[in-house]
Amino acid sequence: MFKNLQHTTTLHNGVKMPWLGLGVFKVKEGPELVNAVKFAIKQGYRSIDTAAIYENEAGVGQAIKEAMEETGLSREELFITSKVWNSDLGYESAIAAYETSLNKLGLDYLDLYLIHWPVEDKYKDAWRALETLYKEGKVKAIGVSNFQVHHLEDLLKDAEIKPMINQVEYHPRLTQLDVKPFCEKNGIQLEAWSPLMQGQLLDHPTLVELSKKYNKAVSQIIIRWDLQNGVVTIPKSTNEQRIVENANIFDFELSNEDMELINSLNQNLRVGPDPDNFDF
Ligand code: NDP
């Protein structure tokens, strides 16, 4: 079913998005960032996930440009995501933030633009801005991040366009038992951030057992579990060996039984902020 790094899921508006991409959270501008993104693209990654708040869009853009020059890939073959930060969630400010992100990235469109966090009383204005950008053809797909079911229900009451994506924290300790089925029912593709729980799951005994059984790294077991659960995923690494490792998941399949075993590790445990209780 999942063939390789270029394999895509089709969002509800027909846009195709790779199942697996590269995250760059906490990676500072500089050679480590540029080299990692460039290396990943050369290894076959097509999807890169950044955000205004990561303050690394310029480096991501430089890496994209250099990778395209060096590989001959066209812009259309890549899938670039960024996110509007909380301080820009007004209508005009979100539109301006999109332009700023584009300029920093050196691109003339994004494949996906997300509302980064569901700031109460603000995300609806920002959503109207994203709808405008989408209707004007400036962005291929729009979505949200860190939206709980009640945020989505509230947004959908007024939305003209349904989000194509909800990017949330998702890993074996947090399987999003209510958000996931809600998104599936509504045709909103779920996307996992911190799929590796920022490294905290790599010595989990059950996952280590599965790692031995399948002769795969724990990170590979988790990333494969994401895909088999129908969840797009964007593990972060700047290490070349791990960038390769995280993508080497297309030559095995977890059994239904082992999928259930991993699903059963859920404890509703977060490594990041709680979307119902954050103060930024
Ligand atoms: P991840 O769960 O992807 O974990 C990244 C950590 O795991 C890094 O320390 C990395 O180190 C390490 N790692 C990666 N691969 C391996 C491997 N194969 N073996 C061992 N260690 C490994 O965490 P992130 O929080 O970075 O999440 C992924 C992406 O999701 C982000 O980069 C960002 O793009 C997005 N995100 C979105 C959020 C949102 O609010 N929408 C919030 C947080 C993240 P090293 O680099 O040294 O390999």
mmCIF file of C-alpha atoms and ligand atoms in Angstrom, residues 22-27 32 49-50 54 83 85 114 116-117 145-146 167-169 171 192-200 202 217 219-220 223 234-239 241-243 245-246 271 273, ligand 1:
data_model
loop_
_atom_site.group_PDB
_atom_site.id
_atom_site.type_symbol
_atom_site.label_atom_id
_atom_site.label_comp_id
_atom_site.label_asym_id
_atom_site.label_seq_id
_atom_site.Cartn_x
_atom_site.Cartn_y
_atom_site.Cartn_z
ATOM 1 C CA LEU A 22 10.593 15.979 7.374
ATOM 2 C CA GLY A 23 9.961 18.246 10.383
ATOM 3 C CA VAL A 24 12.361 21.061 11.295
ATOM 4 C CA PHE A 25 11.092 22.257 14.688
ATOM 5 C CA LYS A 26 13.879 23.656 16.904
ATOM 6 C CA VAL A 27 16.435 23.600 14.098
ATOM 7 C CA GLU A 32 22.863 22.054 9.940
ATOM 8 C CA ASP A 49 7.150 21.025 7.547
ATOM 9 C CA THR A 50 8.168 24.411 8.923
ATOM 10 C CA TYR A 54 10.475 28.160 14.030
ATOM 11 C CA LYS A 83 1.977 27.817 9.759
ATOM 12 C CA TRP A 85 1.658 32.031 14.426
ATOM 13 C CA LEU A 114 -1.969 25.872 8.803
ATOM 14 C CA HIS A 116 -0.680 26.746 14.295
ATOM 15 C CA TRP A 117 -2.754 26.866 17.529
ATOM 16 C CA SER A 145 -3.086 22.366 13.906
ATOM 17 C CA ASN A 146 -3.727 21.399 17.501
ATOM 18 C CA GLN A 167 -1.817 18.442 12.471
ATOM 19 C CA VAL A 168 -1.742 17.260 16.084
ATOM 20 C CA GLU A 169 0.580 15.604 18.559
ATOM 21 C CA HIS A 171 2.334 8.909 18.900
ATOM 22 C CA ALA A 192 1.204 13.585 13.403
ATOM 23 C CA TRP A 193 3.615 15.985 15.045
ATOM 24 C CA SER A 194 6.246 14.671 17.463
ATOM 25 C CA PRO A 195 5.607 11.169 16.094
ATOM 26 C CA LEU A 196 8.640 9.906 18.025
ATOM 27 C CA MET A 197 7.490 11.750 21.159
ATOM 28 C CA GLN A 198 10.664 13.768 20.672
ATOM 29 C CA GLY A 199 12.757 10.656 21.242
ATOM 30 C CA GLN A 200 11.058 9.606 24.489
ATOM 31 C CA LEU A 202 12.711 4.806 21.691
ATOM 32 C CA ALA A 217 14.498 0.419 14.526
ATOM 33 C CA SER A 219 11.565 4.830 15.099
ATOM 34 C CA GLN A 220 10.730 2.806 11.980
ATOM 35 C CA ILE A 223 6.524 5.724 11.644
ATOM 36 C CA ILE A 234 6.802 14.317 9.769
ATOM 37 C CA PRO A 235 9.570 13.016 12.059
ATOM 38 C CA LYS A 236 12.354 15.531 12.627
ATOM 39 C CA SER A 237 16.009 14.720 12.290
ATOM 40 C CA THR A 238 19.065 16.634 11.188
ATOM 41 C CA ASN A 239 21.229 13.519 11.331
ATOM 42 C CA GLN A 241 21.746 8.417 9.139
ATOM 43 C CA ARG A 242 18.471 8.977 10.990
ATOM 44 C CA ILE A 243 16.914 10.877 8.067
ATOM 45 C CA GLU A 245 16.453 5.411 8.713
ATOM 46 C CA ASN A 246 13.131 7.202 9.243
ATOM 47 C CA VAL A 271 5.045 15.861 25.321
ATOM 48 C CA PRO A 273 1.282 21.804 25.241
HETATM 49 P P1 NDP B 1 9.930 14.021 16.796
HETATM 50 O O1 NDP B 1 8.982 13.142 17.519
HETATM 51 O O2 NDP B 1 9.982 13.993 15.325
HETATM 52 O O3 NDP B 1 11.374 13.691 17.406
HETATM 53 C C1 NDP B 1 12.514 14.386 17.016
HETATM 54 C C2 NDP B 1 13.667 13.948 17.932
HETATM 55 O O4 NDP B 1 13.938 12.566 17.738
HETATM 56 C C3 NDP B 1 14.934 14.699 17.653
HETATM 57 O O5 NDP B 1 15.612 14.871 18.891
HETATM 58 C C4 NDP B 1 15.718 13.757 16.740
HETATM 59 O O6 NDP B 1 17.092 13.967 16.924
HETATM 60 C C5 NDP B 1 15.281 12.417 17.267
HETATM 61 N N1 NDP B 1 15.234 11.376 16.220
HETATM 62 C C6 NDP B 1 14.711 11.494 14.982
HETATM 63 N N2 NDP B 1 14.809 10.345 14.306
HETATM 64 C C7 NDP B 1 15.412 9.464 15.130
HETATM 65 C C8 NDP B 1 15.805 8.108 14.998
HETATM 66 N N3 NDP B 1 15.592 7.440 13.880
HETATM 67 N N4 NDP B 1 16.401 7.515 16.059
HETATM 68 C C9 NDP B 1 16.632 8.206 17.196
HETATM 69 N N5 NDP B 1 16.283 9.481 17.387
HETATM 70 C C10 NDP B 1 15.674 10.117 16.354
HETATM 71 O O7 NDP B 1 9.699 15.501 17.358
HETATM 72 P P2 NDP B 1 9.325 16.938 16.792
HETATM 73 O O8 NDP B 1 8.743 17.658 17.954
HETATM 74 O O9 NDP B 1 10.453 17.556 16.092
HETATM 75 O O10 NDP B 1 8.105 16.676 15.763
HETATM 76 C C11 NDP B 1 8.278 16.488 14.388
HETATM 77 C C12 NDP B 1 7.847 17.709 13.600
HETATM 78 O O11 NDP B 1 6.477 18.018 13.842
HETATM 79 C C13 NDP B 1 8.562 19.005 14.020
HETATM 80 O O12 NDP B 1 9.893 19.048 13.599
HETATM 81 C C14 NDP B 1 7.653 20.036 13.422
HETATM 82 O O13 NDP B 1 7.881 20.161 12.039
HETATM 83 C C15 NDP B 1 6.288 19.430 13.735
HETATM 84 N N6 NDP B 1 5.726 19.942 14.998
HETATM 85 C C16 NDP B 1 4.554 20.659 14.939
HETATM 86 C C17 NDP B 1 3.973 21.160 16.078
HETATM 87 C C18 NDP B 1 2.693 21.903 15.984
HETATM 88 O O14 NDP B 1 2.278 22.512 16.982
HETATM 89 N N7 NDP B 1 2.021 21.892 14.858
HETATM 90 C C19 NDP B 1 4.590 20.984 17.412
HETATM 91 C C20 NDP B 1 5.797 20.199 17.380
HETATM 92 C C21 NDP B 1 6.314 19.688 16.212
HETATM 93 P P3 NDP B 1 18.132 14.161 15.683
HETATM 94 O O15 NDP B 1 17.706 15.363 14.914
HETATM 95 O O16 NDP B 1 19.447 14.319 16.350
HETATM 96 O O17 NDP B 1 18.052 12.871 14.874
#
